[in-house]
Amino acid sequence: MKIGSVDLGPNPVMLAPMEDVTDSSFRLICKEEGADMTYTEFVSADALIRNIAATTRKLHIDPAERPTAIQIYGREVEPMVEAARIVAEARPDILDINFGCPVKKVAGKGAGAGMLRDIPKMLEITRAVVDAVPHLPVTVKTRLGWDCNNKIIVELAEQLQDCGIKALTVHGRTRSQMYTGEADWEMIARVKENPRLTIPLIGNGDITTPQKLVDAFARYGVDGVMVGRASIGAPWIFREMTSLLRKGAVEEIPVARKFELLRRQIRESVERIDEYRGILHIRRHLAASPLFKSIPNFRPVRIEMLRASTLDELESILDKVEKEILPAVGKD
């Protein structure tokens, strides 16, 4: 699969853009674990052109994680154009436009999935961004439509293609669904079956296991698959998924290796920000990690882990879990 001049090979598996999740450290780990491409956190066009430090930091790309897309969002043409030009100076491999974020603080203000209620503006922004960065492939990530009565993605995909984008990612839910219910991959398949669509189509939504990944390619014909929430606290999922996809069997990741990856995330989060905020940032990964989910009576330890406020305290808790609790429940 190619996006412009970026060749991702057959059936690429990508790390989805997620706010407060896909920082540079996590992206690099996921790349090392098998992700074929990574996406940054959402970058606000308005904050970027105001040179807000927390936003400009999101533009950093480690050469080892490439290919990487920087994703921007906004609701007006000129700020999006200016932001696209700033992003181009950071030299990502791809610039992605977020027309899919459903959260109220984004969609409620008309950006992200909020653009699904103003298709003419969405298309105007897309054309303007494509024209502003002619040497950088521009892609779009969006949803099926605003709600169940407005699933417009088949027609919208054609319109976005006509604006000049080089690939399209579709999350198989409407904005109204947020992240509830099941992703509608049949609708994603309808987009792919449209003979007028010639750009690569990437499917997204509910890809939580290696088998679901393989099925998405086999049943729905997408060119690529994007993995989001299932990777939080589990960057090794890309190794499990790509091993089944390309070798026919899931590579078993030792528990010790999973702990090593989580500890690396914690350490690099602290180094990137500071101890207090770095630990706050990593709590989402610790809370979501499947590594702890099958341990009986784990709730008190989990609370203790998520309340830890220093690196030493958190490391001590993880030492206890790895050395005492896991062997007792038969994990190695």
Tab-separated table of C-alpha atoms in Angstrom:
chain	number	residue	atom	x	y	z
A	1	MET	CA	0.000	0.000	0.000
A	2	LYS	CA	1.331	3.410	-0.961
A	3	ILE	CA	0.284	6.817	0.329
A	4	GLY	CA	1.796	9.198	-2.156
A	5	SER	CA	5.438	8.138	-2.262
A	6	VAL	CA	5.300	6.423	1.148
A	7	ASP	CA	5.382	2.662	0.560
A	8	LEU	CA	4.003	0.739	3.560
A	9	GLY	CA	4.045	-2.672	1.909
A	10	PRO	CA	1.085	-5.060	1.796
A	11	ASN	CA	-1.555	-5.013	4.556
A	12	PRO	CA	0.043	-2.401	6.819
A	13	VAL	CA	-0.974	-2.131	10.476
A	14	MET	CA	-0.976	1.365	11.928
A	15	LEU	CA	-1.041	2.973	15.356
A	16	ALA	CA	-4.050	5.311	15.519
A	17	PRO	CA	-3.698	8.931	16.661
A	18	MET	CA	-4.870	9.254	20.269
A	19	GLU	CA	-4.712	12.320	22.487
A	20	ASP	CA	-2.564	11.857	25.615
A	21	VAL	CA	-1.525	8.423	24.329
A	22	THR	CA	0.541	8.531	21.139
A	23	ASP	CA	3.454	10.613	22.362
A	24	SER	CA	6.840	10.132	20.690
A	25	SER	CA	8.028	7.480	23.154
A	26	PHE	CA	4.921	5.319	22.794
A	27	ARG	CA	5.008	5.650	19.016
A	28	LEU	CA	8.601	4.476	18.872
A	29	ILE	CA	7.867	1.475	21.088
A	30	CYS	CA	4.887	0.511	18.922
A	31	LYS	CA	7.058	0.855	15.821
A	32	GLU	CA	9.654	-1.444	17.335
A	33	GLU	CA	6.906	-3.906	18.222
A	34	GLY	CA	5.652	-4.108	14.637
A	35	ALA	CA	3.485	-1.082	13.778
A	36	ASP	CA	4.083	-0.177	10.138
A	37	MET	CA	3.156	3.458	10.645
A	38	THR	CA	2.401	5.752	13.564
A	39	TYR	CA	0.336	8.901	14.053
A	40	THR	CA	0.921	11.740	16.491
A	41	GLU	CA	-1.547	12.991	19.028
A	42	PHE	CA	-4.122	15.463	17.734
A	43	VAL	CA	-2.537	18.841	16.987
A	44	SER	CA	-4.819	21.856	17.305
A	45	ALA	CA	-4.376	24.218	14.371
A	46	ASP	CA	-5.308	27.214	16.512
A	47	ALA	CA	-2.824	26.281	19.259
A	48	LEU	CA	-0.105	25.546	16.728
A	49	ILE	CA	-0.274	28.930	15.022
A	50	ARG	CA	-0.234	30.578	18.461
A	51	ASN	CA	3.004	28.683	19.121
A	52	ILE	CA	1.726	27.019	22.299
A	53	ALA	CA	4.681	25.027	23.640
A	54	ALA	CA	2.690	21.925	24.606
A	55	THR	CA	1.348	21.765	21.057
A	56	THR	CA	4.581	22.420	19.180
A	57	ARG	CA	6.238	19.614	21.176
A	58	LYS	CA	3.840	17.191	19.500
A	59	LEU	CA	5.586	17.839	16.180
A	60	HIS	CA	8.759	16.047	17.281
A	61	ILE	CA	9.394	12.856	15.326
A	62	ASP	CA	12.149	10.381	16.173
A	63	PRO	CA	13.799	9.232	12.920
A	64	ALA	CA	13.550	5.629	14.144
A	65	GLU	CA	9.751	5.733	14.290
A	66	ARG	CA	9.174	6.732	10.685
A	67	PRO	CA	7.004	6.663	8.671
A	68	THR	CA	4.929	8.984	10.857
A	69	ALA	CA	1.904	11.176	10.191
A	70	ILE	CA	1.188	14.399	12.050
A	71	GLN	CA	-2.545	14.890	12.521
A	72	ILE	CA	-4.149	18.344	12.750
A	73	TYR	CA	-7.665	19.503	13.502
A	74	GLY	CA	-9.565	22.766	13.312
A	75	ARG	CA	-12.779	24.305	12.046
A	76	GLU	CA	-11.670	27.203	9.855
A	77	VAL	CA	-9.816	27.238	6.561
A	78	GLU	CA	-7.065	29.788	7.165
A	79	PRO	CA	-5.834	28.418	10.525
A	80	MET	CA	-5.790	24.901	9.052
A	81	VAL	CA	-3.791	26.092	6.048
A	82	GLU	CA	-1.298	27.943	8.226
A	83	ALA	CA	-1.005	24.956	10.569
A	84	ALA	CA	-0.414	22.635	7.609
A	85	ARG	CA	2.496	24.782	6.459
A	86	ILE	CA	4.000	24.764	9.966
A	87	VAL	CA	3.606	20.990	10.108
A	88	ALA	CA	5.304	20.609	6.731
A	89	GLU	CA	8.394	22.292	8.197
A	90	ALA	CA	8.553	19.495	10.789
A	91	ARG	CA	8.944	17.069	7.854
A	92	PRO	CA	6.450	14.317	8.682
A	93	ASP	CA	5.949	11.604	6.093
A	94	ILE	CA	2.223	12.366	5.895
A	95	LEU	CA	-0.143	15.090	7.090
A	96	ASP	CA	-3.475	13.750	8.324
A	97	ILE	CA	-6.637	15.794	8.887
A	98	ASN	CA	-8.810	14.819	11.827
A	99	PHE	CA	-12.485	14.829	10.860
A	100	GLY	CA	-13.299	12.005	13.251
A	101	CYS	CA	-12.679	12.964	16.892
A	102	PRO	CA	-16.085	12.702	18.618
A	103	VAL	CA	-15.349	14.284	22.001
A	104	LYS	CA	-17.451	17.287	22.939
A	105	LYS	CA	-14.606	19.767	23.369
A	106	VAL	CA	-13.604	19.130	19.737
A	107	ALA	CA	-16.710	18.007	17.818
A	108	GLY	CA	-19.002	20.278	19.831
A	109	LYS	CA	-17.058	23.280	18.519
A	110	GLY	CA	-17.337	22.153	14.913
A	111	ALA	CA	-13.904	20.532	14.523
A	112	GLY	CA	-13.077	16.817	14.322
A	113	ALA	CA	-16.264	14.820	13.764
A	114	GLY	CA	-18.180	18.081	14.081
A	115	MET	CA	-17.263	18.672	10.446
A	116	LEU	CA	-19.650	15.852	9.509
A	117	ARG	CA	-22.415	18.421	10.024
A	118	ASP	CA	-20.851	20.837	7.548
A	119	ILE	CA	-19.604	18.850	4.563
A	120	PRO	CA	-19.026	21.911	2.315
A	121	LYS	CA	-16.682	23.366	4.961
A	122	MET	CA	-14.974	19.978	5.402
A	123	LEU	CA	-14.277	19.785	1.681
A	124	GLU	CA	-13.152	23.410	1.535
A	125	ILE	CA	-10.639	22.800	4.331
A	126	THR	CA	-9.406	19.597	2.711
A	127	ARG	CA	-8.832	21.221	-0.684
A	128	ALA	CA	-7.073	24.188	0.896
A	129	VAL	CA	-4.746	22.002	2.997
A	130	VAL	CA	-3.885	19.797	0.007
A	131	ASP	CA	-3.046	22.902	-2.046
A	132	ALA	CA	-1.001	24.429	0.791
A	133	VAL	CA	1.447	21.500	1.078
A	134	PRO	CA	1.811	20.162	-2.479
A	135	HIS	CA	4.909	18.069	-1.698
A	136	LEU	CA	3.380	16.350	1.357
A	137	PRO	CA	0.773	13.577	1.077
A	138	VAL	CA	-2.447	14.639	2.812
A	139	THR	CA	-4.855	12.054	4.243
A	140	VAL	CA	-8.129	12.209	6.175
A	141	LYS	CA	-9.530	10.257	9.115
A	142	THR	CA	-13.276	10.421	9.655
A	143	ARG	CA	-16.386	8.442	10.672
A	144	LEU	CA	-19.448	6.975	8.957
A	145	GLY	CA	-21.452	10.143	9.505
A	146	TRP	CA	-22.931	12.257	12.268
A	147	ASP	CA	-25.600	9.758	13.386
A	148	CYS	CA	-27.407	6.599	12.263
A	149	ASN	CA	-29.671	8.634	9.976
A	150	ASN	CA	-26.751	10.272	8.226
A	151	LYS	CA	-24.258	7.576	7.263
A	152	ILE	CA	-22.784	9.462	4.337
A	153	ILE	CA	-19.330	7.919	4.159
A	154	VAL	CA	-19.636	6.236	0.735
A	155	GLU	CA	-20.404	9.493	-1.021
A	156	LEU	CA	-18.120	11.494	1.263
A	157	ALA	CA	-15.158	9.247	0.464
A	158	GLU	CA	-15.498	10.136	-3.225
A	159	GLN	CA	-15.753	13.837	-2.431
A	160	LEU	CA	-12.646	13.762	-0.229
A	161	GLN	CA	-10.737	11.861	-2.894
A	162	ASP	CA	-11.695	14.538	-5.396
A	163	CYS	CA	-10.122	17.112	-3.055
A	164	GLY	CA	-6.751	15.446	-3.615
A	165	ILE	CA	-6.166	13.333	-0.507
A	166	LYS	CA	-3.906	10.298	-0.908
A	167	ALA	CA	-5.637	7.913	1.542
A	168	LEU	CA	-8.709	7.743	3.773
A	169	THR	CA	-9.186	6.187	7.197
A	170	VAL	CA	-12.726	5.351	8.272
A	171	HIS	CA	-13.710	4.589	11.860
A	172	GLY	CA	-16.757	2.348	11.659
A	173	ARG	CA	-18.979	4.379	13.972
A	174	THR	CA	-20.946	7.593	13.744
A	175	ARG	CA	-20.110	10.590	15.886
A	176	SER	CA	-23.260	9.996	17.950
A	177	GLN	CA	-22.054	6.504	18.830
A	178	MET	CA	-18.812	7.884	20.260
A	179	TYR	CA	-17.087	4.583	21.186
A	180	THR	CA	-20.215	2.597	22.096
A	181	GLY	CA	-21.767	-0.291	20.203
A	182	GLU	CA	-19.873	-2.187	17.536
A	183	ALA	CA	-17.925	-0.726	14.651
A	184	ASP	CA	-19.744	-1.274	11.353
A	185	TRP	CA	-17.155	-2.885	9.122
A	186	GLU	CA	-19.810	-3.765	6.532
A	187	MET	CA	-20.168	-0.035	5.888
A	188	ILE	CA	-16.390	0.296	5.621
A	189	ALA	CA	-16.473	-2.525	3.048
A	190	ARG	CA	-19.090	-0.606	1.045
A	191	VAL	CA	-16.684	2.302	0.804
A	192	LYS	CA	-13.967	-0.023	-0.494
A	193	GLU	CA	-16.327	-1.642	-3.014
A	194	ASN	CA	-17.068	1.705	-4.651
A	195	PRO	CA	-15.317	1.458	-8.049
A	196	ARG	CA	-14.759	5.233	-8.099
A	197	LEU	CA	-12.566	5.077	-5.003
A	198	THR	CA	-8.970	4.591	-6.100
A	199	ILE	CA	-7.051	5.816	-3.036
A	200	PRO	CA	-6.088	3.393	-0.232
A	201	LEU	CA	-8.750	2.772	2.415
A	202	ILE	CA	-7.751	2.145	6.031
A	203	GLY	CA	-10.278	0.582	8.399
A	204	ASN	CA	-10.488	1.419	12.094
A	205	GLY	CA	-12.633	0.310	15.026
A	206	ASP	CA	-12.750	-2.655	17.422
A	207	ILE	CA	-9.543	-4.300	16.197
A	208	THR	CA	-8.626	-5.749	19.569
A	209	THR	CA	-7.114	-9.156	18.762
A	210	PRO	CA	-4.795	-10.631	16.123
A	211	GLN	CA	-7.661	-12.668	14.667
A	212	LYS	CA	-9.861	-9.578	14.270
A	213	LEU	CA	-7.028	-7.911	12.409
A	214	VAL	CA	-6.637	-10.839	10.009
A	215	ASP	CA	-10.416	-10.992	9.504
A	216	ALA	CA	-10.569	-7.268	8.695
A	217	PHE	CA	-8.219	-7.734	5.765
A	218	ALA	CA	-9.794	-11.008	4.608
A	219	ARG	CA	-13.473	-10.100	4.937
A	220	TYR	CA	-13.630	-6.405	4.194
A	221	GLY	CA	-10.878	-5.857	1.650
A	222	VAL	CA	-9.329	-2.790	3.259
A	223	ASP	CA	-5.834	-1.754	2.261
A	224	GLY	CA	-4.680	-1.072	5.816
A	225	VAL	CA	-5.913	-1.417	9.390
A	226	MET	CA	-5.534	1.100	12.196
A	227	VAL	CA	-5.339	-0.047	15.822
A	228	GLY	CA	-6.217	2.369	18.599
A	229	ARG	CA	-7.503	1.676	22.097
A	230	ALA	CA	-6.315	-1.957	22.142
A	231	SER	CA	-2.717	-0.714	22.102
A	232	ILE	CA	-3.033	1.437	25.234
A	233	GLY	CA	-0.914	-0.222	27.896
A	234	ALA	CA	-0.140	-3.013	25.421
A	235	PRO	CA	2.269	-1.890	22.676
A	236	TRP	CA	3.221	-5.529	22.163
A	237	ILE	CA	-0.159	-6.096	20.495
A	238	PHE	CA	1.422	-5.059	17.190
A	239	ARG	CA	3.912	-7.919	17.410
A	240	GLU	CA	1.095	-10.352	18.175
A	241	MET	CA	-1.049	-9.040	15.322
A	242	THR	CA	1.602	-8.824	12.625
A	243	SER	CA	2.997	-12.252	13.487
A	244	LEU	CA	-0.402	-13.869	12.866
A	245	LEU	CA	-0.958	-11.779	9.749
A	246	ARG	CA	2.405	-12.503	8.161
A	247	LYS	CA	3.591	-15.769	9.694
A	248	GLY	CA	0.309	-17.529	10.419
A	249	ALA	CA	0.837	-17.840	14.173
A	250	VAL	CA	0.700	-15.417	17.096
A	251	GLU	CA	4.099	-14.755	18.635
A	252	GLU	CA	3.834	-15.263	22.368
A	253	ILE	CA	5.289	-12.326	24.255
A	254	PRO	CA	6.811	-13.290	27.633
A	255	VAL	CA	5.312	-11.506	30.609
A	256	ALA	CA	8.768	-10.290	31.590
A	257	ARG	CA	9.044	-8.580	28.212
A	258	LYS	CA	5.663	-6.906	28.681
A	259	PHE	CA	6.756	-5.566	32.068
A	260	GLU	CA	9.967	-4.326	30.467
A	261	LEU	CA	7.984	-2.360	27.887
A	262	LEU	CA	5.678	-0.834	30.516
A	263	ARG	CA	8.648	0.142	32.672
A	264	ARG	CA	10.266	1.758	29.645
A	265	GLN	CA	7.088	3.755	28.985
A	266	ILE	CA	7.067	4.980	32.576
A	267	ARG	CA	10.755	5.914	32.557
A	268	GLU	CA	10.599	7.714	29.221
A	269	SER	CA	7.398	9.534	30.189
A	270	VAL	CA	9.146	10.900	33.288
A	271	GLU	CA	12.245	11.820	31.287
A	272	ARG	CA	10.186	13.557	28.596
A	273	ILE	CA	8.082	15.685	30.969
A	274	ASP	CA	8.940	15.470	34.668
A	275	GLU	CA	8.293	12.970	37.448
A	276	TYR	CA	4.900	14.244	38.580
A	277	ARG	CA	3.308	14.878	35.181
A	278	GLY	CA	5.062	11.928	33.585
A	279	ILE	CA	3.473	9.542	36.059
A	280	LEU	CA	0.083	11.184	35.603
A	281	HIS	CA	0.437	10.695	31.849
A	282	ILE	CA	1.321	7.010	32.131
A	283	ARG	CA	-1.575	6.125	34.440
A	284	ARG	CA	-3.891	5.725	31.456
A	285	HIS	CA	-1.630	3.001	30.093
A	286	LEU	CA	-1.357	1.269	33.455
A	287	ALA	CA	-5.121	1.401	34.000
A	288	ALA	CA	-5.850	-0.064	30.564
A	289	SER	CA	-3.091	-2.637	30.364
A	290	PRO	CA	-4.369	-6.223	29.931
A	291	LEU	CA	-1.292	-7.408	31.792
A	292	PHE	CA	-3.097	-7.021	35.122
A	293	LYS	CA	-6.667	-7.867	34.159
A	294	SER	CA	-6.625	-11.603	34.912
A	295	ILE	CA	-5.010	-11.312	38.337
A	296	PRO	CA	-7.587	-12.166	41.042
A	297	ASN	CA	-8.170	-9.712	43.881
A	298	PHE	CA	-5.949	-7.190	42.174
A	299	ARG	CA	-8.093	-4.141	42.899
A	300	PRO	CA	-6.199	-2.923	46.013
A	301	VAL	CA	-2.874	-3.210	44.222
A	302	ARG	CA	-4.309	-1.490	41.156
A	303	ILE	CA	-5.505	1.436	43.284
A	304	GLU	CA	-2.089	1.647	44.918
A	305	MET	CA	-0.401	1.586	41.503
A	306	LEU	CA	-2.595	4.356	40.116
A	307	ARG	CA	-2.074	6.497	43.211
A	308	ALA	CA	1.719	6.273	43.129
A	309	SER	CA	3.226	9.734	42.783
A	310	THR	CA	6.947	9.004	42.472
A	311	LEU	CA	8.969	6.824	40.141
A	312	ASP	CA	10.489	4.857	43.026
A	313	GLU	CA	7.052	4.148	44.484
A	314	LEU	CA	5.652	2.970	41.164
A	315	GLU	CA	8.693	0.807	40.421
A	316	SER	CA	8.396	-0.806	43.852
A	317	ILE	CA	4.754	-1.730	43.218
A	318	LEU	CA	5.583	-3.195	39.812
A	319	ASP	CA	8.436	-5.186	41.368
A	320	LYS	CA	5.980	-6.676	43.825
A	321	VAL	CA	3.479	-7.556	41.117
A	322	GLU	CA	6.066	-9.109	38.845
A	323	LYS	CA	7.976	-11.035	41.506
A	324	GLU	CA	5.222	-12.073	43.901
A	325	ILE	CA	1.754	-11.899	42.391
A	326	LEU	CA	2.293	-13.103	38.824
A	327	PRO	CA	4.138	-16.349	39.739
A	328	ALA	CA	1.346	-17.118	42.212
A	329	VAL	CA	-1.247	-17.108	39.417
A	330	GLY	CA	0.843	-19.136	37.016
A	331	LYS	CA	2.168	-16.391	34.722
A	332	ASP	CA	5.768	-16.444	33.582
